[in-house]
């Protein structure tokens, strides 16, 4: 089980390879990658994400631990990026592995929902004509 809050991009395939390497009891791997999207009709240039180092990692580790207790997971990996990310950039990933697909899917959805709604990140949208903070 692993959590990273990082500025640099990630390689989904490599991340999955790392956490499934030498594990022969995995029957399912579920992955999700979130991208910075433009819902403003082409006006969004980028999204800036800020966080409190230490606090954010603890919060993500706690939710990952809760998922591990609730579902039978062999492995999980959560990455969330911060900094100024262009439209189309990878912003986060969740990967879960389990002996059975149901646990892998449900745990991945649980983690994704947390990252979308409750993770301690502050987002500022940068448009061609200005910028504004996104409300929680």
mmCIF file with all atom_site columns, C-alpha atoms in Angstrom:
data_model
loop_
_atom_site.group_PDB
_atom_site.id
_atom_site.type_symbol
_atom_site.label_atom_id
_atom_site.label_alt_id
_atom_site.label_comp_id
_atom_site.label_asym_id
_atom_site.label_entity_id
_atom_site.label_seq_id
_atom_site.pdbx_PDB_ins_code
_atom_site.Cartn_x
_atom_site.Cartn_y
_atom_site.Cartn_z
_atom_site.occupancy
_atom_site.B_iso_or_equiv
_atom_site.pdbx_formal_charge
_atom_site.auth_seq_id
_atom_site.auth_comp_id
_atom_site.auth_asym_id
_atom_site.auth_atom_id
_atom_site.pdbx_PDB_model_num
ATOM 1   C CA . UNK A 1 1   ? 0.000   0.000   0.000   1.00 0.00 ? 1   UNK A CA 1
ATOM 2   C CA . UNK A 1 2   ? 1.454   3.293   -1.061  1.00 0.00 ? 2   UNK A CA 1
ATOM 3   C CA . UNK A 1 3   ? 0.547   6.985   -1.281  1.00 0.00 ? 3   UNK A CA 1
ATOM 4   C CA . UNK A 1 4   ? 2.458   9.788   -3.029  1.00 0.00 ? 4   UNK A CA 1
ATOM 5   C CA . UNK A 1 5   ? 1.747   13.492  -3.271  1.00 0.00 ? 5   UNK A CA 1
ATOM 6   C CA . UNK A 1 6   ? 4.109   14.776  -5.926  1.00 0.00 ? 6   UNK A CA 1
ATOM 7   C CA . UNK A 1 7   ? 4.710   17.491  -8.472  1.00 0.00 ? 7   UNK A CA 1
ATOM 8   C CA . UNK A 1 8   ? 6.164   15.227  -11.165 1.00 0.00 ? 8   UNK A CA 1
ATOM 9   C CA . UNK A 1 9   ? 4.091   13.191  -13.604 1.00 0.00 ? 9   UNK A CA 1
ATOM 10  C CA . UNK A 1 10  ? 3.722   9.416   -13.304 1.00 0.00 ? 10  UNK A CA 1
ATOM 11  C CA . UNK A 1 11  ? 3.658   6.400   -15.606 1.00 0.00 ? 11  UNK A CA 1
ATOM 12  C CA . UNK A 1 12  ? 0.543   4.333   -14.885 1.00 0.00 ? 12  UNK A CA 1
ATOM 13  C CA . UNK A 1 13  ? 1.935   1.158   -16.427 1.00 0.00 ? 13  UNK A CA 1
ATOM 14  C CA . UNK A 1 14  ? 5.130   1.396   -14.434 1.00 0.00 ? 14  UNK A CA 1
ATOM 15  C CA . UNK A 1 15  ? 3.246   2.084   -11.196 1.00 0.00 ? 15  UNK A CA 1
ATOM 16  C CA . UNK A 1 16  ? 1.044   -0.984  -11.660 1.00 0.00 ? 16  UNK A CA 1
ATOM 17  C CA . UNK A 1 17  ? 4.052   -3.108  -12.573 1.00 0.00 ? 17  UNK A CA 1
ATOM 18  C CA . UNK A 1 18  ? 5.822   -2.080  -9.374  1.00 0.00 ? 18  UNK A CA 1
ATOM 19  C CA . UNK A 1 19  ? 2.975   -2.933  -7.014  1.00 0.00 ? 19  UNK A CA 1
ATOM 20  C CA . UNK A 1 20  ? 1.998   -6.189  -8.712  1.00 0.00 ? 20  UNK A CA 1
ATOM 21  C CA . UNK A 1 21  ? 5.559   -7.449  -9.184  1.00 0.00 ? 21  UNK A CA 1
ATOM 22  C CA . UNK A 1 22  ? 6.074   -10.881 -7.604  1.00 0.00 ? 22  UNK A CA 1
ATOM 23  C CA . UNK A 1 23  ? 2.447   -11.085 -6.408  1.00 0.00 ? 23  UNK A CA 1
ATOM 24  C CA . UNK A 1 24  ? 0.794   -14.253 -7.616  1.00 0.00 ? 24  UNK A CA 1
ATOM 25  C CA . UNK A 1 25  ? -2.449  -14.041 -5.637  1.00 0.00 ? 25  UNK A CA 1
ATOM 26  C CA . UNK A 1 26  ? -3.803  -11.053 -7.584  1.00 0.00 ? 26  UNK A CA 1
ATOM 27  C CA . UNK A 1 27  ? -6.851  -11.830 -9.704  1.00 0.00 ? 27  UNK A CA 1
ATOM 28  C CA . UNK A 1 28  ? -7.847  -8.245  -10.561 1.00 0.00 ? 28  UNK A CA 1
ATOM 29  C CA . UNK A 1 29  ? -6.223  -4.857  -10.987 1.00 0.00 ? 29  UNK A CA 1
ATOM 30  C CA . UNK A 1 30  ? -8.383  -1.750  -11.304 1.00 0.00 ? 30  UNK A CA 1
ATOM 31  C CA . UNK A 1 31  ? -6.848  1.560   -12.340 1.00 0.00 ? 31  UNK A CA 1
ATOM 32  C CA . UNK A 1 32  ? -8.153  5.068   -12.737 1.00 0.00 ? 32  UNK A CA 1
ATOM 33  C CA . UNK A 1 33  ? -6.350  8.174   -13.951 1.00 0.00 ? 33  UNK A CA 1
ATOM 34  C CA . UNK A 1 34  ? -7.908  11.590  -13.494 1.00 0.00 ? 34  UNK A CA 1
ATOM 35  C CA . UNK A 1 35  ? -7.051  14.325  -15.995 1.00 0.00 ? 35  UNK A CA 1
ATOM 36  C CA . UNK A 1 36  ? -7.315  18.096  -15.818 1.00 0.00 ? 36  UNK A CA 1
ATOM 37  C CA . UNK A 1 37  ? -10.391 18.858  -17.884 1.00 0.00 ? 37  UNK A CA 1
ATOM 38  C CA . UNK A 1 38  ? -11.742 22.040  -19.369 1.00 0.00 ? 38  UNK A CA 1
ATOM 39  C CA . UNK A 1 39  ? -15.437 22.517  -18.694 1.00 0.00 ? 39  UNK A CA 1
ATOM 40  C CA . UNK A 1 40  ? -15.331 26.163  -19.797 1.00 0.00 ? 40  UNK A CA 1
ATOM 41  C CA . UNK A 1 41  ? -15.449 25.674  -23.556 1.00 0.00 ? 41  UNK A CA 1
ATOM 42  C CA . UNK A 1 42  ? -11.753 26.096  -24.245 1.00 0.00 ? 42  UNK A CA 1
ATOM 43  C CA . UNK A 1 43  ? -11.019 28.964  -21.863 1.00 0.00 ? 43  UNK A CA 1
ATOM 44  C CA . UNK A 1 44  ? -9.147  26.982  -19.182 1.00 0.00 ? 44  UNK A CA 1
ATOM 45  C CA . UNK A 1 45  ? -5.359  27.015  -19.483 1.00 0.00 ? 45  UNK A CA 1
ATOM 46  C CA . UNK A 1 46  ? -4.380  25.121  -16.351 1.00 0.00 ? 46  UNK A CA 1
ATOM 47  C CA . UNK A 1 47  ? -5.316  24.140  -12.815 1.00 0.00 ? 47  UNK A CA 1
ATOM 48  C CA . UNK A 1 48  ? -3.060  24.935  -9.890  1.00 0.00 ? 48  UNK A CA 1
ATOM 49  C CA . UNK A 1 49  ? -3.215  22.622  -6.871  1.00 0.00 ? 49  UNK A CA 1
ATOM 50  C CA . UNK A 1 50  ? -1.883  23.457  -3.440  1.00 0.00 ? 50  UNK A CA 1
ATOM 51  C CA . UNK A 1 51  ? -1.685  21.348  -0.291  1.00 0.00 ? 51  UNK A CA 1
ATOM 52  C CA . UNK A 1 52  ? -0.154  21.255  3.181   1.00 0.00 ? 52  UNK A CA 1
ATOM 53  C CA . UNK A 1 53  ? 2.774   18.820  3.081   1.00 0.00 ? 53  UNK A CA 1
ATOM 54  C CA . UNK A 1 54  ? 2.509   16.187  5.763   1.00 0.00 ? 54  UNK A CA 1
ATOM 55  C CA . UNK A 1 55  ? -1.185  16.757  6.418   1.00 0.00 ? 55  UNK A CA 1
ATOM 56  C CA . UNK A 1 56  ? -2.198  15.749  2.893   1.00 0.00 ? 56  UNK A CA 1
ATOM 57  C CA . UNK A 1 57  ? -0.059  12.603  2.880   1.00 0.00 ? 57  UNK A CA 1
ATOM 58  C CA . UNK A 1 58  ? -1.488  11.560  6.267   1.00 0.00 ? 58  UNK A CA 1
ATOM 59  C CA . UNK A 1 59  ? -5.057  12.104  5.057   1.00 0.00 ? 59  UNK A CA 1
ATOM 60  C CA . UNK A 1 60  ? -4.467  10.017  1.922   1.00 0.00 ? 60  UNK A CA 1
ATOM 61  C CA . UNK A 1 61  ? -2.697  7.281   3.899   1.00 0.00 ? 61  UNK A CA 1
ATOM 62  C CA . UNK A 1 62  ? -5.632  7.171   6.328   1.00 0.00 ? 62  UNK A CA 1
ATOM 63  C CA . UNK A 1 63  ? -8.217  6.744   3.573   1.00 0.00 ? 63  UNK A CA 1
ATOM 64  C CA . UNK A 1 64  ? -6.089  4.103   1.875   1.00 0.00 ? 64  UNK A CA 1
ATOM 65  C CA . UNK A 1 65  ? -5.818  2.238   5.183   1.00 0.00 ? 65  UNK A CA 1
ATOM 66  C CA . UNK A 1 66  ? -9.609  2.448   5.593   1.00 0.00 ? 66  UNK A CA 1
ATOM 67  C CA . UNK A 1 67  ? -10.037 0.896   2.132   1.00 0.00 ? 67  UNK A CA 1
ATOM 68  C CA . UNK A 1 68  ? -7.614  -1.878  3.021   1.00 0.00 ? 68  UNK A CA 1
ATOM 69  C CA . UNK A 1 69  ? -9.594  -2.695  6.159   1.00 0.00 ? 69  UNK A CA 1
ATOM 70  C CA . UNK A 1 70  ? -12.912 -2.684  4.309   1.00 0.00 ? 70  UNK A CA 1
ATOM 71  C CA . UNK A 1 71  ? -11.935 -4.710  1.214   1.00 0.00 ? 71  UNK A CA 1
ATOM 72  C CA . UNK A 1 72  ? -9.571  -7.605  0.592   1.00 0.00 ? 72  UNK A CA 1
ATOM 73  C CA . UNK A 1 73  ? -6.750  -5.816  -1.215  1.00 0.00 ? 73  UNK A CA 1
ATOM 74  C CA . UNK A 1 74  ? -3.414  -7.292  -2.143  1.00 0.00 ? 74  UNK A CA 1
ATOM 75  C CA . UNK A 1 75  ? -2.021  -3.881  -3.084  1.00 0.00 ? 75  UNK A CA 1
ATOM 76  C CA . UNK A 1 76  ? -3.049  -0.294  -3.710  1.00 0.00 ? 76  UNK A CA 1
ATOM 77  C CA . UNK A 1 77  ? -1.388  2.834   -5.021  1.00 0.00 ? 77  UNK A CA 1
ATOM 78  C CA . UNK A 1 78  ? -2.596  6.422   -4.814  1.00 0.00 ? 78  UNK A CA 1
ATOM 79  C CA . UNK A 1 79  ? -0.794  9.314   -6.470  1.00 0.00 ? 79  UNK A CA 1
ATOM 80  C CA . UNK A 1 80  ? -2.039  12.896  -6.442  1.00 0.00 ? 80  UNK A CA 1
ATOM 81  C CA . UNK A 1 81  ? -0.136  15.685  -8.105  1.00 0.00 ? 81  UNK A CA 1
ATOM 82  C CA . UNK A 1 82  ? 0.160   19.315  -7.112  1.00 0.00 ? 82  UNK A CA 1
ATOM 83  C CA . UNK A 1 83  ? 1.493   22.411  -8.842  1.00 0.00 ? 83  UNK A CA 1
ATOM 84  C CA . UNK A 1 84  ? 0.330   24.054  -12.043 1.00 0.00 ? 84  UNK A CA 1
ATOM 85  C CA . UNK A 1 85  ? -1.081  21.371  -14.378 1.00 0.00 ? 85  UNK A CA 1
ATOM 86  C CA . UNK A 1 86  ? -2.112  22.042  -17.981 1.00 0.00 ? 86  UNK A CA 1
ATOM 87  C CA . UNK A 1 87  ? -5.420  20.918  -19.419 1.00 0.00 ? 87  UNK A CA 1
ATOM 88  C CA . UNK A 1 88  ? -5.124  17.214  -20.266 1.00 0.00 ? 88  UNK A CA 1
ATOM 89  C CA . UNK A 1 89  ? -2.393  16.544  -17.677 1.00 0.00 ? 89  UNK A CA 1
ATOM 90  C CA . UNK A 1 90  ? -2.645  13.576  -15.328 1.00 0.00 ? 90  UNK A CA 1
ATOM 91  C CA . UNK A 1 91  ? -3.737  14.871  -11.950 1.00 0.00 ? 91  UNK A CA 1
ATOM 92  C CA . UNK A 1 92  ? -4.186  11.666  -9.953  1.00 0.00 ? 92  UNK A CA 1
ATOM 93  C CA . UNK A 1 93  ? -4.261  7.900   -10.113 1.00 0.00 ? 93  UNK A CA 1
ATOM 94  C CA . UNK A 1 94  ? -5.742  5.101   -8.078  1.00 0.00 ? 94  UNK A CA 1
ATOM 95  C CA . UNK A 1 95  ? -4.796  1.481   -8.553  1.00 0.00 ? 95  UNK A CA 1
ATOM 96  C CA . UNK A 1 96  ? -6.091  -1.428  -6.517  1.00 0.00 ? 96  UNK A CA 1
ATOM 97  C CA . UNK A 1 97  ? -5.285  -5.124  -6.696  1.00 0.00 ? 97  UNK A CA 1
ATOM 98  C CA . UNK A 1 98  ? -7.219  -7.958  -5.135  1.00 0.00 ? 98  UNK A CA 1
ATOM 99  C CA . UNK A 1 99  ? -7.779  -11.678 -5.503  1.00 0.00 ? 99  UNK A CA 1
ATOM 100 C CA . UNK A 1 100 ? -11.304 -10.830 -6.749  1.00 0.00 ? 100 UNK A CA 1
ATOM 101 C CA . UNK A 1 101 ? -12.519 -8.022  -9.029  1.00 0.00 ? 101 UNK A CA 1
ATOM 102 C CA . UNK A 1 102 ? -15.416 -6.871  -6.838  1.00 0.00 ? 102 UNK A CA 1
ATOM 103 C CA . UNK A 1 103 ? -13.114 -5.779  -4.014  1.00 0.00 ? 103 UNK A CA 1
ATOM 104 C CA . UNK A 1 104 ? -10.693 -4.116  -6.436  1.00 0.00 ? 104 UNK A CA 1
ATOM 105 C CA . UNK A 1 105 ? -13.506 -2.138  -8.139  1.00 0.00 ? 105 UNK A CA 1
ATOM 106 C CA . UNK A 1 106 ? -15.255 -1.098  -4.924  1.00 0.00 ? 106 UNK A CA 1
ATOM 107 C CA . UNK A 1 107 ? -12.046 -0.036  -3.190  1.00 0.00 ? 107 UNK A CA 1
ATOM 108 C CA . UNK A 1 108 ? -10.922 1.944   -6.248  1.00 0.00 ? 108 UNK A CA 1
ATOM 109 C CA . UNK A 1 109 ? -14.262 3.755   -6.418  1.00 0.00 ? 109 UNK A CA 1
ATOM 110 C CA . UNK A 1 110 ? -14.101 4.548   -2.698  1.00 0.00 ? 110 UNK A CA 1
ATOM 111 C CA . UNK A 1 111 ? -10.608 6.021   -3.047  1.00 0.00 ? 111 UNK A CA 1
ATOM 112 C CA . UNK A 1 112 ? -11.520 7.981   -6.200  1.00 0.00 ? 112 UNK A CA 1
ATOM 113 C CA . UNK A 1 113 ? -14.586 9.482   -4.515  1.00 0.00 ? 113 UNK A CA 1
ATOM 114 C CA . UNK A 1 114 ? -12.497 10.610  -1.558  1.00 0.00 ? 114 UNK A CA 1
ATOM 115 C CA . UNK A 1 115 ? -9.880  12.213  -3.800  1.00 0.00 ? 115 UNK A CA 1
ATOM 116 C CA . UNK A 1 116 ? -12.556 14.061  -5.760  1.00 0.00 ? 116 UNK A CA 1
ATOM 117 C CA . UNK A 1 117 ? -14.600 15.329  -2.822  1.00 0.00 ? 117 UNK A CA 1
ATOM 118 C CA . UNK A 1 118 ? -12.653 15.334  0.450   1.00 0.00 ? 118 UNK A CA 1
ATOM 119 C CA . UNK A 1 119 ? -8.895  15.240  -0.171  1.00 0.00 ? 119 UNK A CA 1
ATOM 120 C CA . UNK A 1 120 ? -7.172  18.333  1.282   1.00 0.00 ? 120 UNK A CA 1
ATOM 121 C CA . UNK A 1 121 ? -6.183  20.115  -1.909  1.00 0.00 ? 121 UNK A CA 1
ATOM 122 C CA . UNK A 1 122 ? -6.963  23.677  -2.931  1.00 0.00 ? 122 UNK A CA 1
ATOM 123 C CA . UNK A 1 123 ? -7.554  24.274  -6.635  1.00 0.00 ? 123 UNK A CA 1
ATOM 124 C CA . UNK A 1 124 ? -7.193  27.453  -8.640  1.00 0.00 ? 124 UNK A CA 1
ATOM 125 C CA . UNK A 1 125 ? -8.313  27.559  -12.261 1.00 0.00 ? 125 UNK A CA 1
ATOM 126 C CA . UNK A 1 126 ? -6.265  29.700  -14.635 1.00 0.00 ? 126 UNK A CA 1
ATOM 127 C CA . UNK A 1 127 ? -8.244  31.009  -17.615 1.00 0.00 ? 127 UNK A CA 1
ATOM 128 C CA . UNK A 1 128 ? -7.231  33.076  -20.615 1.00 0.00 ? 128 UNK A CA 1
ATOM 129 C CA . UNK A 1 129 ? -8.849  36.106  -18.954 1.00 0.00 ? 129 UNK A CA 1
ATOM 130 C CA . UNK A 1 130 ? -8.057  35.551  -15.264 1.00 0.00 ? 130 UNK A CA 1
ATOM 131 C CA . UNK A 1 131 ? -8.071  33.023  -12.440 1.00 0.00 ? 131 UNK A CA 1
ATOM 132 C CA . UNK A 1 132 ? -10.312 31.901  -9.593  1.00 0.00 ? 132 UNK A CA 1
ATOM 133 C CA . UNK A 1 133 ? -10.260 29.439  -6.712  1.00 0.00 ? 133 UNK A CA 1
ATOM 134 C CA . UNK A 1 134 ? -12.555 26.427  -7.026  1.00 0.00 ? 134 UNK A CA 1
ATOM 135 C CA . UNK A 1 135 ? -15.081 26.096  -4.211  1.00 0.00 ? 135 UNK A CA 1
ATOM 136 C CA . UNK A 1 136 ? -15.006 22.881  -2.217  1.00 0.00 ? 136 UNK A CA 1
#
